[in-house]
Coordinates of C-alpha atoms and ligand atoms in Angstrom, one line a residue:
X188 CA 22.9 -35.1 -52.7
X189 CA 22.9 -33.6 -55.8
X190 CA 25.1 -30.5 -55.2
X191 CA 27.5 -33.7 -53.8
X192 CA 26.9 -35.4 -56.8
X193 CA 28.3 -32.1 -59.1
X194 CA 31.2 -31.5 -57.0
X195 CA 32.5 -35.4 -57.7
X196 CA 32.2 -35.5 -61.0
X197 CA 33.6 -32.1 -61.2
X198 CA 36.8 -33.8 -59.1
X199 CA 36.7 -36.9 -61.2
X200 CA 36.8 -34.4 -64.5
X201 CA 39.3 -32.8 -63.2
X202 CA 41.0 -36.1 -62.3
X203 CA 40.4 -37.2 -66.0
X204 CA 41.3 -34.2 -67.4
X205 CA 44.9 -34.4 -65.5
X206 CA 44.9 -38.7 -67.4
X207 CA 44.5 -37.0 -70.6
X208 CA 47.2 -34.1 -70.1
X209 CA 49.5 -37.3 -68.8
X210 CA 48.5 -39.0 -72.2
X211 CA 49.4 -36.3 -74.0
X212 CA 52.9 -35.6 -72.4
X213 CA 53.6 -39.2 -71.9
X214 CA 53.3 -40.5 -75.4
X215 CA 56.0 -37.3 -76.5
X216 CA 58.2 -38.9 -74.1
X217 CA 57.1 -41.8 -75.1
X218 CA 56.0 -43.1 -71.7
X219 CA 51.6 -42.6 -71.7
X220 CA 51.1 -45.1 -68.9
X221 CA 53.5 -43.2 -66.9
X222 CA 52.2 -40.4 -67.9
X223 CA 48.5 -41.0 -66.9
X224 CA 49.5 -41.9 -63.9
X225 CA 51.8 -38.9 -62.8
X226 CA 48.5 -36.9 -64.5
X227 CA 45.8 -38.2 -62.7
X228 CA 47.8 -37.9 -59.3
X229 CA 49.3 -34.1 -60.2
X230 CA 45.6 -33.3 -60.6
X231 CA 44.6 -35.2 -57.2
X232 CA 47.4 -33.6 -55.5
X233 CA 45.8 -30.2 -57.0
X234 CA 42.7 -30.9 -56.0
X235 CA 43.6 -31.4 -52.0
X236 CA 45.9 -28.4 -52.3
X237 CA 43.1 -26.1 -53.4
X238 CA 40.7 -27.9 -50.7
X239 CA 43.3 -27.4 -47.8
X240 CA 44.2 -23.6 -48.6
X241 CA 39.8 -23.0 -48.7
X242 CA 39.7 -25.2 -45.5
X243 CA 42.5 -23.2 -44.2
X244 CA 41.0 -19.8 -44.4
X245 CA 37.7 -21.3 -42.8
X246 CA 39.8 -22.5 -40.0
X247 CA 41.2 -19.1 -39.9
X248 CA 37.8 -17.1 -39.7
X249 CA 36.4 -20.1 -37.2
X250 CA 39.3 -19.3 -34.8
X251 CA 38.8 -15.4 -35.2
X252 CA 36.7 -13.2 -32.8
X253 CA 34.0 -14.3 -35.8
X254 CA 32.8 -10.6 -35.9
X255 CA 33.2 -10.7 -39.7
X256 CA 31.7 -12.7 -42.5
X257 CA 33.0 -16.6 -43.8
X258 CA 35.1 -16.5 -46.1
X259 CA 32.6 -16.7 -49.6
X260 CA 34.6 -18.7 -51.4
X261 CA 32.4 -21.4 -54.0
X262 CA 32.0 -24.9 -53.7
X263 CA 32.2 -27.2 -50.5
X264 CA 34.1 -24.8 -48.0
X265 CA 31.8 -21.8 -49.0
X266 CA 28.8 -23.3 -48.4
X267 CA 29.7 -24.8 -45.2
X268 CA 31.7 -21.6 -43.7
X269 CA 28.0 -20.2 -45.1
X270 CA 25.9 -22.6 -42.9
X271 CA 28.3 -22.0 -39.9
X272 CA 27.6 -18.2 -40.2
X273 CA 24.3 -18.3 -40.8
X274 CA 23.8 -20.3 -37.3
X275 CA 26.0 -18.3 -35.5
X276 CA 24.1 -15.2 -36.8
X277 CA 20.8 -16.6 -35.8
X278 CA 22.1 -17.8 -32.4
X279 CA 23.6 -14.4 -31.7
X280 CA 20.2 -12.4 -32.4
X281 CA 18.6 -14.9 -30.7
X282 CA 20.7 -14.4 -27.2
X283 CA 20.8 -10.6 -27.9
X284 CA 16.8 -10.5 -27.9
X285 CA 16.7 -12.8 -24.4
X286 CA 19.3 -10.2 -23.3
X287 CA 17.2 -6.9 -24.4
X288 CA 14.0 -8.8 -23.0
X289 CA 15.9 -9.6 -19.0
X290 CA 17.5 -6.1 -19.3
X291 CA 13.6 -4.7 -20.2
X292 CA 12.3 -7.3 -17.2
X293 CA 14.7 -5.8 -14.8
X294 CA 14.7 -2.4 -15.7
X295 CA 10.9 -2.7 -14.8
X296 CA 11.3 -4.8 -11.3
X297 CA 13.8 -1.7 -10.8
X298 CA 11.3 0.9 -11.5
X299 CA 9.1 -1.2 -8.7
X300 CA 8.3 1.1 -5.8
X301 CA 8.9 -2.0 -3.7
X302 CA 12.4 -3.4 -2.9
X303 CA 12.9 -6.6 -5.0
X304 CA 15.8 -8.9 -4.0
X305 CA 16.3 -12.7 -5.3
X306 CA 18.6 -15.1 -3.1
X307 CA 20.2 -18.0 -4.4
X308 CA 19.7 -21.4 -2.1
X309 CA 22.5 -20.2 0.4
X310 CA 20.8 -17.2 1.0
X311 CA 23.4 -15.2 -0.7
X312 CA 22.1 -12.1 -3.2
X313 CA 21.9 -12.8 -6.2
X314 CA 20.2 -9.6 -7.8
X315 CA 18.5 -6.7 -5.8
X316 CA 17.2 -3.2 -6.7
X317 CA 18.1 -0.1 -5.8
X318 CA 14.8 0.3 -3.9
X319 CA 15.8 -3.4 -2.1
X320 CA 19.3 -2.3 -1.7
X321 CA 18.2 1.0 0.7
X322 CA 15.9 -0.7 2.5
X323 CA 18.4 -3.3 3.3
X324 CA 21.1 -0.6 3.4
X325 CA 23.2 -3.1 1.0
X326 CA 25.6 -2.0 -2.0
X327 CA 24.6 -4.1 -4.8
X328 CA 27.5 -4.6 -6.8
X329 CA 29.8 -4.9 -3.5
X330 CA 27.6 -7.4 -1.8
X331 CA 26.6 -9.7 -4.7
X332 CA 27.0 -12.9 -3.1
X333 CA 26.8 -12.3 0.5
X334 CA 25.2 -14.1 2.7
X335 CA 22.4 -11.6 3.4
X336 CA 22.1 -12.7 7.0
X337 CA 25.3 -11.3 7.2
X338 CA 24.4 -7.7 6.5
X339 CA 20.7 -7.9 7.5
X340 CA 21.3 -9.2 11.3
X341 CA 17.8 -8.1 12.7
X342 CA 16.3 -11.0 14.5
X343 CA 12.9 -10.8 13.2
X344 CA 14.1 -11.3 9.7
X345 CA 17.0 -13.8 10.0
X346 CA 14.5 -16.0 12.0
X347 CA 11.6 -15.7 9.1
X348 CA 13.9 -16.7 7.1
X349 CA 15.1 -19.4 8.7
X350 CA 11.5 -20.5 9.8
X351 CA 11.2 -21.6 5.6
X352 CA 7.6 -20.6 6.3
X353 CA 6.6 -17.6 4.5
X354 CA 2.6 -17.3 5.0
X355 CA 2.4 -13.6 6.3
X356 CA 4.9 -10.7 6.1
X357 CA 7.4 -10.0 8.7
X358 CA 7.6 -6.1 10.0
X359 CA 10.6 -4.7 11.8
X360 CA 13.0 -1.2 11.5
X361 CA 15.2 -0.8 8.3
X362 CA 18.6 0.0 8.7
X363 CA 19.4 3.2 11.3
X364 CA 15.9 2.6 12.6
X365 CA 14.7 5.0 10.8
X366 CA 11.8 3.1 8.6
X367 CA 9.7 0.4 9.1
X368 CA 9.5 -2.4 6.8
X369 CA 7.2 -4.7 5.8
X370 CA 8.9 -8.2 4.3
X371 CA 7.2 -10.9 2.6
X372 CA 9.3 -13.7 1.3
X373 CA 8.1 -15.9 -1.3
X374 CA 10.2 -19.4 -2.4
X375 CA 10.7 -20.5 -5.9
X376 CA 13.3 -22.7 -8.0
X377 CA 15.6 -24.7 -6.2
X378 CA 15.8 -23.2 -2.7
X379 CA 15.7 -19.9 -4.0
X380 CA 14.2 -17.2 -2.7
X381 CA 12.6 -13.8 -3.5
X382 CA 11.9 -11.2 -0.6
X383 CA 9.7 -8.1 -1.5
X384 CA 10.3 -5.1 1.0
X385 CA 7.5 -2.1 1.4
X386 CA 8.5 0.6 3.5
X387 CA 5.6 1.3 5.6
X388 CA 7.1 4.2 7.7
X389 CA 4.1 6.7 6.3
X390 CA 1.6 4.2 6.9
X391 CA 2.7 3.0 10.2
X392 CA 3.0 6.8 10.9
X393 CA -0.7 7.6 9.7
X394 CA -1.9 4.9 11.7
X395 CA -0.5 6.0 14.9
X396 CA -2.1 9.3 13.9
X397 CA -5.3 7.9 13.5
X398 CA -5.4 5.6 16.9
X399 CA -3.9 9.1 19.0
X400 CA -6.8 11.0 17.4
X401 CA -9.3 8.5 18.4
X402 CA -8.0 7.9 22.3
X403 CA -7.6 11.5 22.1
X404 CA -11.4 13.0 20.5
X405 CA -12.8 9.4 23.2
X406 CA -10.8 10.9 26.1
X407 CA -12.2 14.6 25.1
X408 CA -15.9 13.5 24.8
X409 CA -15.9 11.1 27.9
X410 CA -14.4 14.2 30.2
X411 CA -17.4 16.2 29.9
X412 CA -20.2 13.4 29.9
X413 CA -19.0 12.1 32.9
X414 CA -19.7 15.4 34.4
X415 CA -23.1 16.0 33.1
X416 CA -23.7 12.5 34.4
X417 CA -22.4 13.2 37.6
X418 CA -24.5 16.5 37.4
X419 CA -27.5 14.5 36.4
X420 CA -27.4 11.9 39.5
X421 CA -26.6 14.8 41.9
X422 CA -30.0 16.6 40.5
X423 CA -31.7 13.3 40.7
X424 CA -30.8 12.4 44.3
X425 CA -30.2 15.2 46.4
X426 CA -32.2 18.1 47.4
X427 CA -30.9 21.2 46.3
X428 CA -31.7 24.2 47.0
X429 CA -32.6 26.9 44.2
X430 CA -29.3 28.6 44.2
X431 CA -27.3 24.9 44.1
X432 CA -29.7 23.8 41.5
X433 CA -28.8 26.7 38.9
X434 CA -25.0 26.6 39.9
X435 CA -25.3 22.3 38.8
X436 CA -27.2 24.2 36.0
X437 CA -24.5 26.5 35.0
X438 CA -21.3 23.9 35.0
X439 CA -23.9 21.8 32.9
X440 CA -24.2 24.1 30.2
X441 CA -20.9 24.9 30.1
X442 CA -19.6 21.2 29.6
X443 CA -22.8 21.2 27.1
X444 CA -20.6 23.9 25.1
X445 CA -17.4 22.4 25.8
X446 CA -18.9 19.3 24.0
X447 CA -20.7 21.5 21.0
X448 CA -17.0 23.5 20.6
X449 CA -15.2 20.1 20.4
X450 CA -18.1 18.4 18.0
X451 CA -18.1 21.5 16.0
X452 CA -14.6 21.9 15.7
X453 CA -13.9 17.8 14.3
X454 CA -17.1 18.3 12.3
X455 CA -15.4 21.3 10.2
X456 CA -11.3 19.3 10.3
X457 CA -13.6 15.9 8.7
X458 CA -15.0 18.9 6.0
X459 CA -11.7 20.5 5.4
X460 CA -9.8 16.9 5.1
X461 CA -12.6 15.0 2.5
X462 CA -13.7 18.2 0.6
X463 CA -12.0 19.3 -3.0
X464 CA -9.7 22.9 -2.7
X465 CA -11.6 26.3 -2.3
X466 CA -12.3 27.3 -6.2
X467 CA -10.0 30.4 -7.0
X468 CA -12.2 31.8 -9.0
X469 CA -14.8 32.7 -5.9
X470 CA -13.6 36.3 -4.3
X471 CA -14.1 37.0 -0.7
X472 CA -14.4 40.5 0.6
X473 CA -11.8 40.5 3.3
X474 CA -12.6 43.9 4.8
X475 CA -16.2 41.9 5.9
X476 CA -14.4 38.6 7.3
X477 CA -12.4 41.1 9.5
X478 CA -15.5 43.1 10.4
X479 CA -17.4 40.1 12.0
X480 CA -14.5 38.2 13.5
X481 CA -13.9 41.7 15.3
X482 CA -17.2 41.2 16.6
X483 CA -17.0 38.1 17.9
X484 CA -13.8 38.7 19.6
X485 CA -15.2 41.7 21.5
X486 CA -18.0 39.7 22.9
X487 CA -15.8 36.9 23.7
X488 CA -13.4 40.0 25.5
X489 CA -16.2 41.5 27.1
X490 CA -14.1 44.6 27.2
X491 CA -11.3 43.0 29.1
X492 CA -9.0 43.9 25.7
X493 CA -8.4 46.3 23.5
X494 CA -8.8 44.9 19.7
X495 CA -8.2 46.8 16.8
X496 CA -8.5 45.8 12.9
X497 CA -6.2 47.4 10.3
X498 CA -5.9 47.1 6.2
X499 CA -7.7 45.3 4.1
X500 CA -10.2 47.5 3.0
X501 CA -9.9 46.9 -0.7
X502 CA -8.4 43.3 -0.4
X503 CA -9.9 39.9 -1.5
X504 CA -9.3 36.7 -1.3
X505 CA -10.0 33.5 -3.6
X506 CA -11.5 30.8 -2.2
X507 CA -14.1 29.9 0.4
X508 CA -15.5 32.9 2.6
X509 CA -16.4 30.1 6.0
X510 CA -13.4 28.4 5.9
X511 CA -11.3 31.6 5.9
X512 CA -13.9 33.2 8.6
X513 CA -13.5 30.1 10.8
X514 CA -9.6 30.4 10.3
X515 CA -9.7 34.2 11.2
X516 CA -11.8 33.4 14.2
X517 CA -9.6 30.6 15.8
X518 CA -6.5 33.1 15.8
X519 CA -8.4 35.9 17.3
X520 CA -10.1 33.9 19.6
X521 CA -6.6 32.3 20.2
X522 CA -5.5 35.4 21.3
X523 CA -8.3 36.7 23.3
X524 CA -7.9 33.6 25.2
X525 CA -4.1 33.4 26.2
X526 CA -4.2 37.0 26.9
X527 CA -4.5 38.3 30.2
X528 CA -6.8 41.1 30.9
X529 CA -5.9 44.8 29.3
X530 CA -3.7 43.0 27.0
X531 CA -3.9 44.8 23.3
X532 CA -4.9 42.0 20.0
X533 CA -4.3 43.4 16.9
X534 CA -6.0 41.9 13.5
X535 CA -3.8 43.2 10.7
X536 CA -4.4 42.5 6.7
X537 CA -0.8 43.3 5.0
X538 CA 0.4 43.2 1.7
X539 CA 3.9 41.5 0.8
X540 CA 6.8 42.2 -2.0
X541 CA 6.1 39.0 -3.8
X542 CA 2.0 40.1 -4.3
X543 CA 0.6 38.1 -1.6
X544 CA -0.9 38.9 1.9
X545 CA -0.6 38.1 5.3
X546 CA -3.3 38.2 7.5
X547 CA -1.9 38.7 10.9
X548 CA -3.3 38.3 14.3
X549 CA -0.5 39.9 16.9
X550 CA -1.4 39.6 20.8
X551 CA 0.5 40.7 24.3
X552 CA -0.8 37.2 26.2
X553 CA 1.2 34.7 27.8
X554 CA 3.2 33.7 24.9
X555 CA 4.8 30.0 24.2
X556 CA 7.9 29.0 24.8
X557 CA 9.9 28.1 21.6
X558 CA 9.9 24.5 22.1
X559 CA 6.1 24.0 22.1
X560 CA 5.9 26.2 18.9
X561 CA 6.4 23.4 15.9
X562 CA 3.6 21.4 17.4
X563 CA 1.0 23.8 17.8
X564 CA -0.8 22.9 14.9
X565 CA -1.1 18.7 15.6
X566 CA -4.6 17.9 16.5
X567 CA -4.8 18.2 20.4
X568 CA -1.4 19.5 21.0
X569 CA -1.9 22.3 23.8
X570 CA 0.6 23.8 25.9
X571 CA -1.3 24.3 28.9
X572 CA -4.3 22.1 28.7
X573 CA -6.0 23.1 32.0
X574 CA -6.0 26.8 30.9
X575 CA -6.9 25.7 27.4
X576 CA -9.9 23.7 28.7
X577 CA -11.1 26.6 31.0
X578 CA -11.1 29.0 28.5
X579 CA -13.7 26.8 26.1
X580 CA -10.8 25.7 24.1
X581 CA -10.8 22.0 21.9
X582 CA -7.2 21.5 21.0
X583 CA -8.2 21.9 17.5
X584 CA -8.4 25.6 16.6
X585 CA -4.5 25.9 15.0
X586 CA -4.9 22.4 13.0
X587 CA -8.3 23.9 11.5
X588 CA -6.3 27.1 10.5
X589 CA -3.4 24.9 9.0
X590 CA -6.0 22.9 6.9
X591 CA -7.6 25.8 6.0
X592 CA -4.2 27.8 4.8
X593 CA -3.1 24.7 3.0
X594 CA -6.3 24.6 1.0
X595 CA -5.8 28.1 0.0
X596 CA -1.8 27.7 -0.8
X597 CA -0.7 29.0 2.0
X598 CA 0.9 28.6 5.2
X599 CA 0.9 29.5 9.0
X600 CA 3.9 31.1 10.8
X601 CA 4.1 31.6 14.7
X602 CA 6.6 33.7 16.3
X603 CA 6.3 34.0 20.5
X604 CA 7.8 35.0 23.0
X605 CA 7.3 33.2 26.6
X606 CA 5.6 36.5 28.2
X607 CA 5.8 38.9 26.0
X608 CA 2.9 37.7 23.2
X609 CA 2.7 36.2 19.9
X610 CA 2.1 36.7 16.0
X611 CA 0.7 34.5 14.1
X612 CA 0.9 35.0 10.3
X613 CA -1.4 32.9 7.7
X614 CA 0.0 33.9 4.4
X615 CA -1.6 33.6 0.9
X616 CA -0.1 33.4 -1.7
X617 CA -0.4 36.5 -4.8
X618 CA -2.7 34.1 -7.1
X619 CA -5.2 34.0 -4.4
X620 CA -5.3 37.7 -3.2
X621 CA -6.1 40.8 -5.4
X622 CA -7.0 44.5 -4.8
X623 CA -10.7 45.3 -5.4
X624 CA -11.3 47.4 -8.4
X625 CA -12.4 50.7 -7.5
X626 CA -15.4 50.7 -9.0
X627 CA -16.7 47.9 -8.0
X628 CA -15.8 49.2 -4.5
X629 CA -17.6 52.3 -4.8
X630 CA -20.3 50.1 -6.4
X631 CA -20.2 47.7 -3.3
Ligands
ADP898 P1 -6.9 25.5 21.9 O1 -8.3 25.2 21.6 O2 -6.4 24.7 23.0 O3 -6.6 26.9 22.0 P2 -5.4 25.6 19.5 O4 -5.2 24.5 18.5 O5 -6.2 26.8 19.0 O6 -6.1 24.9 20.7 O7 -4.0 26.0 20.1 C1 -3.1 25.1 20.5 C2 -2.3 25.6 21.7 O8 -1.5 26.7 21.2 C3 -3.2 26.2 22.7 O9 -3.6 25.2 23.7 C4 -2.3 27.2 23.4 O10 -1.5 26.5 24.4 C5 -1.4 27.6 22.3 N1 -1.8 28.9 21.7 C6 -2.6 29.2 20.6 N2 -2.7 30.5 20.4 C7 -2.0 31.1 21.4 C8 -1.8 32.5 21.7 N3 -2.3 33.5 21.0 N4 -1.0 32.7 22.8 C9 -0.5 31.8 23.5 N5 -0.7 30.5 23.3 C10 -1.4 30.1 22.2

């Protein structure tokens, strides 16, 4: 009120001031009243003039893409061309930080390893991302808008969401079949709707794994104890004589042993799968791993093969001396087994370019044919179960050497010839292989 107050008396000053100036000229021409009047209404007339010009430059600036300042002029205009920036200014921050906080809120949903997709109440997209959009193989600036029931046609999901009942998450393939998904949808607003996707292709995968390994290790224990307890009702019941008696005796212990191997053998995968890495700091002769899996493969020969070690005298290895031993073993054993009598098996310890090793087992068996060769190392996968049964084998030896490479950096290679024989390679890699120093060979 009081900068209103001010501002009229300034006019009405101004308005006087304009009477007296009329006076003044008035009584020269001898006319005052005249001239107070013409005065007072020059300085009115003033007065607008000046007010219209300020109110046109306001005007001006208000019409404007406003990305300047008011116009600063004093009195009335400034102050309100003032006020009218001022909110403007404080309106603009204010819808720039809501927009810096919804780009910060969807830049996080978009980092979400889940897919994220929010439909308006005609089921049409409204926002998705990226994770969303390739699990629903959609484009999300080209189908903003769509109906997704008209790019997402799989039954399972157009009829959840159709259902409008969204307790439990619907499952079904992605797009080329290629993944599984899991769906949940989840209402909000008005008839909106927000559906979270979870690709559950490795799950799904491991669980299928899991429920073959278990028909699979129930199928190979049940085999065998049906025997033994056909075995023990046949001792029980019928008369045998000595020499039956030790034969039932015989194929007892030997599905005793199949049992042991296949026990044994699941006992050390469950080791190498829930124990940390091998240390690299622990060095294993190599020459002495070599030394007793030769051993054990001439026994297991019984002088049917010929088996020869070579290199490796002054290698070691980092890492842990059984698991390598029981990796060594398989592959020897391996080889002993799917190789016919007077076949030659070969144990070789050889250096590579890059500083690492191979350790090499090369036979002259029966070979595999090629197609068999990038499963051998699944749990159970044989080629020839019958002959892999008969010769003691569990299905397990090549996954244990796998597991047991992995764990040491390395890897397995197979090359085989239906026939002809195989090689199979597990390399280390140079940080986990050295050459012993002399001196602590000749010391050793
Ligand atoms: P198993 O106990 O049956 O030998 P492995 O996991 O050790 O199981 O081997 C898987 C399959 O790979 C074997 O059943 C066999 O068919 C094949 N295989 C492994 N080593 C050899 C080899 N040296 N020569 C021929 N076939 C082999």
């Amino acid at each position: 009120m009081g900068w209103w107050l001010a501002r009229t008396l300034a006019a009405l000053l101004f308005v006087a001031l304009g009477g007296l100036a009329g006076v003044v000229a008035g009584s020269l021409l001898k006319a005052p009243t005249l001239g107070v009047a013409v005065g007072m209404m020059l300085a009115v007339g003033l007065l607008v003039l000046r007010d219209s010009l300020l109110g046109q430059s306001l005007m001006d600036w208000l019409r404007g893409p406003l990305s300047s300042a008011a116009p600063r002029d004093t009195g009335f205009w400034g102050e309100l061309g003032y006020r009218v920036d001022r909110t403007l200014r404080t309106r603009e921050l204010a819808v720039r930080h809501e927009r810096e906080q919804l780009a910060q809120f969807l830049s996080a949903i978009e980092a979400s390893p889940n897919g994220v997709m929010m439909l308006d109440a005609n089921d049409q997209i409204e926002w998705c991302n990226s994770v969303g959009a390739e699990h629903f193989g959609l484009d999300p600036e080209r189908d903003h808008l769509q109906p997704i029931t008209n790019l997402v046609r799989t039954p399972a999901f157009v009829a959840h969401l159709q259902a409008d009942r969204f307790d439990e998450p619907v499952v079904f393939s992605g797009p080329l079949g290629r993944s599984t998904l899991s769906v949940l949808v989840r209402s909000y607003g008005e008839g909106k709707k927000l559906v979270l996707s979870q690709d559950i292709t490795e799950r799904e995968r491991n669980e299928a794994m899991r429920r073959d390994f278990v028909a699979n290790v129930s199928h190979e224990i049940r085999t065998p104890l049906t025997v033994l307890a056909g075995f023990v009702e046949t001792l029980d019941q019928l008369p045998l004589s000595e020499v039956e008696r030790k034969r039932v005796l015989s194929l007892m212990d030997k599905q005793t042993q199949r049992m042991q191997a296949l026990v044994g053998d699941l006992l050390t995968l469950a080791k190498l799968e829930g124990s940390p890495r091998p240390a690299a700091d622990r060095w294993v002769a190599v020459a002495g791993l070599l030394e007793q899996a030769q051993r054990d493969a001439v026994a297991l020969s019984a002088g049917r093969h010929v088996i020869e070690v070579e290199g490796g005298d002054d290698a070691e290895v980092a890492g842990s001396e059984s698991e390598l031993f029981s990796a060594v073993a398989n592959l020897l054993n391996n080889a002993v087994r799917y190789t016919p009598e007077g076949g030659r098996v070969r144990l070789l310890w050889q250096w590579q370019a890059d500083g690492g090793a191979e350790l090499v087992v090369i036979d002259t068996g029966i070979g595999i044919a090629r197609e068999h060769i990038g499963r051998l190392t699944e749990r159970f996968y044989r080629v020839d179960g019958s002959r892999s049964r008969d010769t003691g084998g569990t299905g397990l030896g090549l996954s244990i050497v796998k597991h047991v490479a992995q764990r040491h950096g390395g890897s397995i290679d197979v090359q085989s010839e239906l026939g002809k024989g195989s090689r199979f390679a597990l390399s280390l890699p140079a940080l986990r292989v050295r050459r012993r120093r002399k001196a602590a060979a000749l010391a050793a």
